[in-house]
Amino acid sequence: MTDNSEIWGIVYVPKAGVSNSQKRWNQIREYLEFRKVKYDYVQSDDVTSVERLTRLLIDSGHRTIVVVGGDEALNDAINAIMFTPREIRKTLYLGIVPNGIGNDFADFWGLDTEQYKKAVHWIIEHRTRTIDVGYCSYREGEEQKVRYFLMAVNIGLGAQAIRLSDICKRWGKINPSYLWAIYKLFKERKQYKMRFRLNSEEVSEKIMTLCIGNSRGYGLTPSAVPYNGWLDVSQVRRPKGWQTFRGLYLLLHNQFLNYEQVKPYRTKQVEILQSEGSMTCLDGRTLVHSFPLTISLEPGAVNFIIPG
């Protein structure tokens, strides 16, 4: 087999809603060539191909995997990496150049979509740290499955808001789209009967949304970090009308845990036993499943190339 360990394996995921996606790749390609980076490049052709292409690059001997894409593409790549045998996974390094309609994980690390040159430079610098990877065990029909995540699992109106935000952003670069989606979440204030277990405590009540975050969780778990071996959980109760705008303000300013309708937890594992009529979203993607869900994490699972 050819030794590709010193050659980057790049998965380019065109940004949804952009007509001239090749223009973006040409800019990145020119800078890669200017910096004399050796790389092999594959481009995804649909939403189901990123995991397959990432696995192809790993099987071809590439050890630095670079995802040029958003949160959903990054989730597919991390699942390809996590299902790789552990002895190979230890030799892999993951880097990102944000290029999606949602870039929450990149934003956590201070990576801006317009600063692709900085992102490439930091990957060249190859500063790394191991990061935790969350996982969700569930049933889909008769099949038991596991799906990994870097950011969060959202259940309830939080999941609906994330999906609505993504749909808004697909219309174009509309900055207020996330704000509108979250406003809709708080305005409707729908409750779901949930039952979940964590830290030897069982909770059974009507709540609006539940977020289990390995990182900021789209603002719902602002203190979560993917390198401390813990999951942060935010249980959000239904606010009164006058509390809606205060909650929105705190969410947008990364102070959501100060909201009186939030009950925070820190745990190693959550078991969701029941959530009637709710949607579940994992790293921005709708998850089709039946309950119970078991959500936990694998500490220090992946070598991640960090900025700075």
Short mmCIF file of C-alpha atoms in Angstrom, two decimals:
data_model
loop_
_atom_site.label_atom_id
_atom_site.label_comp_id
_atom_site.label_asym_id
_atom_site.label_seq_id
_atom_site.Cartn_x
_atom_site.Cartn_y
_atom_site.Cartn_z
CA MET A 1 0.00 0.00 0.00
CA THR A 2 1.21 3.54 -0.81
CA ASP A 3 2.33 5.49 2.27
CA ASN A 4 -0.09 8.43 2.47
CA SER A 5 0.51 9.18 6.15
CA GLU A 6 2.12 12.56 5.36
CA ILE A 7 -0.56 13.53 2.85
CA TRP A 8 -3.73 15.26 4.00
CA GLY A 9 -6.99 13.57 3.10
CA ILE A 10 -9.47 16.39 2.43
CA VAL A 11 -13.23 15.92 2.27
CA TYR A 12 -14.80 18.96 0.63
CA VAL A 13 -18.51 19.43 1.35
CA PRO A 14 -20.10 22.22 -0.74
CA LYS A 15 -22.16 24.64 1.29
CA ALA A 16 -25.90 24.13 0.85
CA GLY A 17 -27.69 26.91 -0.99
CA VAL A 18 -24.53 28.22 -2.72
CA SER A 19 -24.69 28.14 -6.53
CA ASN A 20 -20.96 28.44 -7.22
CA SER A 21 -19.51 26.02 -4.68
CA GLN A 22 -16.36 25.44 -6.74
CA LYS A 23 -15.30 29.06 -6.25
CA ARG A 24 -14.86 28.38 -2.53
CA TRP A 25 -12.86 25.22 -3.17
CA ASN A 26 -10.66 27.00 -5.75
CA GLN A 27 -9.75 29.63 -3.15
CA ILE A 28 -8.79 26.96 -0.62
CA ARG A 29 -6.95 24.92 -3.24
CA GLU A 30 -4.84 27.91 -4.34
CA TYR A 31 -3.83 28.59 -0.74
CA LEU A 32 -2.97 24.93 -0.14
CA GLU A 33 -0.74 24.99 -3.18
CA PHE A 34 0.82 28.28 -2.08
CA ARG A 35 1.67 26.68 1.28
CA LYS A 36 2.97 23.58 -0.54
CA VAL A 37 0.59 21.25 1.29
CA LYS A 38 0.47 17.70 -0.03
CA TYR A 39 -3.11 16.47 -0.11
CA ASP A 40 -5.62 14.18 -1.76
CA TYR A 41 -9.09 15.60 -2.27
CA VAL A 42 -12.57 14.11 -2.51
CA GLN A 43 -15.84 15.99 -2.83
CA SER A 44 -19.12 14.80 -1.38
CA ASP A 45 -21.98 14.48 -3.83
CA ASP A 46 -24.82 14.15 -1.30
CA VAL A 47 -25.49 14.16 2.44
CA THR A 48 -24.84 10.44 2.77
CA SER A 49 -21.38 10.36 1.20
CA VAL A 50 -19.15 12.12 3.77
CA GLU A 51 -18.87 9.13 6.09
CA ARG A 52 -18.07 6.81 3.19
CA LEU A 53 -15.46 9.18 1.73
CA THR A 54 -13.80 9.72 5.10
CA ARG A 55 -13.54 5.98 5.56
CA LEU A 56 -12.07 5.69 2.05
CA LEU A 57 -9.32 8.18 2.92
CA ILE A 58 -8.53 6.38 6.18
CA ASP A 59 -8.39 3.02 4.40
CA SER A 60 -6.03 4.60 1.84
CA GLY A 61 -3.53 5.36 4.59
CA HIS A 62 -4.20 9.07 5.16
CA ARG A 63 -3.66 10.04 8.78
CA THR A 64 -4.58 13.75 8.70
CA ILE A 65 -8.26 14.03 7.81
CA VAL A 66 -9.48 17.56 7.01
CA VAL A 67 -13.20 18.28 6.71
CA VAL A 68 -14.13 21.38 4.73
CA GLY A 69 -17.75 21.57 5.77
CA GLY A 70 -20.26 22.26 8.54
CA ASP A 71 -21.56 20.50 11.64
CA GLU A 72 -23.40 17.68 9.86
CA ALA A 73 -20.38 16.88 7.67
CA LEU A 74 -18.15 16.90 10.73
CA ASN A 75 -20.55 14.52 12.47
CA ASP A 76 -20.35 12.09 9.55
CA ALA A 77 -16.55 12.27 9.58
CA ILE A 78 -16.34 11.67 13.33
CA ASN A 79 -18.56 8.60 12.95
CA ALA A 80 -16.24 7.22 10.26
CA ILE A 81 -13.29 7.81 12.59
CA MET A 82 -14.97 6.32 15.66
CA PHE A 83 -15.92 3.13 13.83
CA THR A 84 -12.29 2.70 12.80
CA PRO A 85 -10.31 0.16 14.87
CA ARG A 86 -8.85 1.82 17.96
CA GLU A 87 -5.20 1.12 17.01
CA ILE A 88 -5.70 3.02 13.73
CA ARG A 89 -7.81 5.75 15.31
CA LYS A 90 -4.94 6.63 17.65
CA THR A 91 -2.84 7.53 14.60
CA LEU A 92 -5.49 9.80 13.03
CA TYR A 93 -5.68 13.59 13.31
CA LEU A 94 -8.84 15.58 12.53
CA GLY A 95 -8.79 19.15 11.25
CA ILE A 96 -11.64 21.40 10.10
CA VAL A 97 -12.12 24.30 7.71
CA PRO A 98 -15.67 25.57 8.40
CA ASN A 99 -17.86 25.69 5.29
CA GLY A 100 -21.41 24.81 6.28
CA ILE A 101 -24.74 26.41 7.08
CA GLY A 102 -24.08 25.47 10.71
CA ASN A 103 -20.57 25.73 12.15
CA ASP A 104 -21.17 25.54 15.90
CA PHE A 105 -18.22 23.26 16.68
CA ALA A 106 -15.83 25.36 14.60
CA ASP A 107 -17.11 28.49 16.32
CA PHE A 108 -16.39 26.90 19.70
CA TRP A 109 -12.69 26.84 18.70
CA GLY A 110 -12.75 30.36 17.25
CA LEU A 111 -12.76 29.25 13.62
CA ASP A 112 -14.54 31.67 11.28
CA THR A 113 -15.93 30.58 7.91
CA GLU A 114 -14.29 33.53 6.15
CA GLN A 115 -10.84 32.85 7.57
CA TYR A 116 -10.00 29.67 5.65
CA LYS A 117 -6.35 30.71 5.41
CA LYS A 118 -6.04 30.77 9.20
CA ALA A 119 -7.75 27.40 9.44
CA VAL A 120 -5.30 25.88 6.94
CA HIS A 121 -2.35 27.54 8.70
CA TRP A 122 -3.38 26.05 12.04
CA ILE A 123 -3.67 22.58 10.51
CA ILE A 124 -0.15 23.01 9.10
CA GLU A 125 1.04 23.98 12.60
CA HIS A 126 -0.49 20.70 13.80
CA ARG A 127 -1.17 21.65 17.42
CA THR A 128 -3.28 18.83 18.79
CA ARG A 129 -5.19 17.67 21.83
CA THR A 130 -7.39 14.69 22.48
CA ILE A 131 -11.09 15.47 22.68
CA ASP A 132 -14.09 13.61 24.07
CA VAL A 133 -16.69 12.18 21.72
CA GLY A 134 -20.27 11.62 22.85
CA TYR A 135 -22.37 8.72 21.70
CA CYS A 136 -26.05 7.85 21.61
CA SER A 137 -27.24 4.25 21.74
CA TYR A 138 -30.77 3.68 20.44
CA ARG A 139 -33.08 1.42 18.47
CA GLU A 140 -34.14 2.09 14.91
CA GLY A 141 -36.86 -0.42 14.17
CA GLU A 142 -35.50 -3.79 15.26
CA GLU A 143 -31.85 -2.71 14.97
CA GLN A 144 -29.69 -1.46 17.84
CA LYS A 145 -27.50 1.43 16.70
CA VAL A 146 -24.85 3.82 17.98
CA ARG A 147 -24.30 7.34 16.66
CA TYR A 148 -21.42 9.55 17.80
CA PHE A 149 -21.56 13.32 18.30
CA LEU A 150 -19.23 16.22 19.03
CA MET A 151 -21.71 18.89 20.07
CA ALA A 152 -25.05 17.87 21.49
CA VAL A 153 -28.19 15.80 21.51
CA ASN A 154 -31.29 18.01 21.68
CA ILE A 155 -34.75 16.65 22.47
CA GLY A 156 -37.92 18.71 22.17
CA LEU A 157 -38.27 22.28 20.93
CA GLY A 158 -34.50 22.78 20.87
CA ALA A 159 -34.26 20.14 18.14
CA GLN A 160 -37.07 21.80 16.18
CA ALA A 161 -35.38 25.21 16.42
CA ILE A 162 -32.07 23.84 15.10
CA ARG A 163 -33.78 22.24 12.12
CA LEU A 164 -35.81 25.40 11.44
CA SER A 165 -32.61 27.46 11.63
CA ASP A 166 -30.90 25.22 9.08
CA ILE A 167 -33.85 25.53 6.70
CA CYS A 168 -33.75 29.33 7.01
CA LYS A 169 -30.01 29.42 6.32
CA ARG A 170 -30.45 27.33 3.18
CA TRP A 171 -32.28 30.30 1.66
CA GLY A 172 -29.04 32.25 1.77
CA LYS A 173 -26.73 33.94 4.22
CA ILE A 174 -29.44 35.24 6.56
CA ASN A 175 -27.88 36.15 9.87
CA PRO A 176 -31.21 36.61 11.75
CA SER A 177 -32.34 33.07 10.86
CA TYR A 178 -31.08 31.47 14.07
CA LEU A 179 -32.60 34.28 16.12
CA TRP A 180 -35.94 33.75 14.37
CA ALA A 181 -35.82 30.00 14.97
CA ILE A 182 -35.12 30.41 18.67
CA TYR A 183 -37.83 33.06 18.96
CA LYS A 184 -40.29 30.57 17.49
CA LEU A 185 -39.16 28.01 20.07
CA PHE A 186 -39.85 30.33 22.98
CA LYS A 187 -43.04 31.79 21.51
CA GLU A 188 -44.67 28.37 21.08
CA ARG A 189 -43.39 27.09 24.44
CA LYS A 190 -44.68 23.59 23.82
CA GLN A 191 -44.05 21.05 26.60
CA TYR A 192 -43.27 17.35 26.38
CA LYS A 193 -43.74 14.69 28.98
CA MET A 194 -40.20 13.41 29.57
CA ARG A 195 -38.66 10.85 31.85
CA PHE A 196 -34.90 10.54 32.14
CA ARG A 197 -32.31 9.19 34.53
CA LEU A 198 -28.88 10.59 35.46
CA ASN A 199 -26.61 10.65 38.52
CA SER A 200 -28.86 8.12 40.31
CA GLU A 201 -31.78 10.56 39.95
CA GLU A 202 -34.91 9.97 37.89
CA VAL A 203 -36.78 12.99 36.57
CA SER A 204 -40.35 12.73 35.28
CA GLU A 205 -42.17 15.92 34.35
CA LYS A 206 -43.31 18.14 31.50
CA ILE A 207 -40.44 20.19 30.10
CA MET A 208 -39.86 22.23 26.97
CA THR A 209 -36.48 20.94 25.84
CA LEU A 210 -33.54 18.86 27.00
CA CYS A 211 -29.99 19.37 25.74
CA ILE A 212 -27.12 16.96 26.44
CA GLY A 213 -23.95 18.77 25.39
CA ASN A 214 -20.38 17.67 24.77
CA SER A 215 -19.68 21.29 23.80
CA ARG A 216 -21.84 24.42 23.81
CA GLY A 217 -24.90 22.68 22.36
CA TYR A 218 -25.94 25.65 20.21
CA GLY A 219 -25.90 27.84 23.32
CA LEU A 220 -28.04 25.57 25.51
CA THR A 221 -25.04 24.10 27.39
CA PRO A 222 -22.65 27.09 27.35
CA SER A 223 -20.23 25.68 29.95
CA ALA A 224 -19.70 22.32 28.23
CA VAL A 225 -16.25 21.60 26.80
CA PRO A 226 -15.20 18.49 24.81
CA TYR A 227 -12.15 17.67 26.93
CA ASN A 228 -13.18 17.34 30.58
CA GLY A 229 -14.80 13.88 30.48
CA TRP A 230 -18.28 15.19 31.35
CA LEU A 231 -21.58 15.85 29.61
CA ASP A 232 -23.52 19.00 30.49
CA VAL A 233 -27.31 18.75 30.57
CA SER A 234 -29.80 21.63 30.45
CA GLN A 235 -33.41 20.88 31.37
CA VAL A 236 -35.54 23.81 30.17
CA ARG A 237 -38.98 24.33 31.67
CA ARG A 238 -41.70 26.32 29.96
CA PRO A 239 -41.23 30.06 30.57
CA LYS A 240 -44.01 32.52 31.28
CA GLY A 241 -44.65 35.03 28.52
CA TRP A 242 -42.62 37.83 30.08
CA GLN A 243 -39.65 35.48 30.60
CA THR A 244 -39.37 34.62 26.90
CA PHE A 245 -37.24 37.56 25.81
CA ARG A 246 -34.96 37.29 28.83
CA GLY A 247 -34.27 33.65 27.93
CA LEU A 248 -33.51 34.61 24.33
CA TYR A 249 -31.15 37.36 25.47
CA LEU A 250 -29.24 35.03 27.81
CA LEU A 251 -29.03 32.33 25.16
CA LEU A 252 -27.49 34.68 22.61
CA HIS A 253 -24.97 35.96 25.16
CA ASN A 254 -23.78 32.52 26.33
CA GLN A 255 -25.39 33.04 29.74
CA PHE A 256 -28.24 30.57 29.40
CA LEU A 257 -27.46 28.83 32.70
CA ASN A 258 -28.51 32.05 34.48
CA TYR A 259 -32.03 31.61 33.14
CA GLU A 260 -34.48 30.78 35.92
CA GLN A 261 -36.22 28.17 33.76
CA VAL A 262 -33.04 26.11 33.27
CA LYS A 263 -31.96 23.31 35.59
CA PRO A 264 -28.37 22.27 34.79
CA TYR A 265 -26.65 18.96 35.47
CA ARG A 266 -23.19 17.53 34.87
CA THR A 267 -22.99 13.79 34.36
CA LYS A 268 -21.25 10.89 32.65
CA GLN A 269 -24.41 9.31 31.25
CA VAL A 270 -28.07 10.10 30.62
CA GLU A 271 -30.80 7.58 29.91
CA ILE A 272 -33.86 9.05 28.20
CA LEU A 273 -36.70 6.69 29.05
CA GLN A 274 -39.62 8.62 27.53
CA SER A 275 -40.35 11.81 25.58
CA GLU A 276 -43.79 11.85 24.05
CA GLY A 277 -44.13 13.42 20.59
CA SER A 278 -40.74 15.13 20.61
CA MET A 279 -38.06 15.47 17.94
CA THR A 280 -34.46 14.40 18.61
CA CYS A 281 -31.57 16.16 16.91
CA LEU A 282 -27.93 14.99 17.09
CA ASP A 283 -25.29 17.50 15.93
CA GLY A 284 -27.91 19.25 13.82
CA ARG A 285 -29.31 16.10 12.20
CA THR A 286 -32.71 14.59 12.99
CA LEU A 287 -32.38 11.18 14.64
CA VAL A 288 -35.01 8.53 13.89
CA HIS A 289 -35.26 6.23 16.89
CA SER A 290 -37.38 4.69 19.59
CA PHE A 291 -36.85 5.11 23.34
CA PRO A 292 -34.92 4.52 25.50
CA LEU A 293 -31.84 6.50 24.45
CA THR A 294 -28.58 6.02 26.31
CA ILE A 295 -26.24 8.99 25.94
CA SER A 296 -22.66 8.87 27.22
CA LEU A 297 -19.16 9.72 26.00
CA GLU A 298 -15.74 8.30 25.30
CA PRO A 299 -13.09 10.56 26.88
CA GLY A 300 -10.02 11.47 24.85
CA ALA A 301 -11.24 9.50 21.85
CA VAL A 302 -9.94 11.60 18.93
CA ASN A 303 -6.80 13.63 18.14
CA PHE A 304 -8.07 17.05 17.11
CA ILE A 305 -5.96 19.78 15.48
CA ILE A 306 -6.73 22.95 17.43
CA PRO A 307 -6.23 26.60 16.42
CA GLY A 308 -3.78 28.97 17.99
#
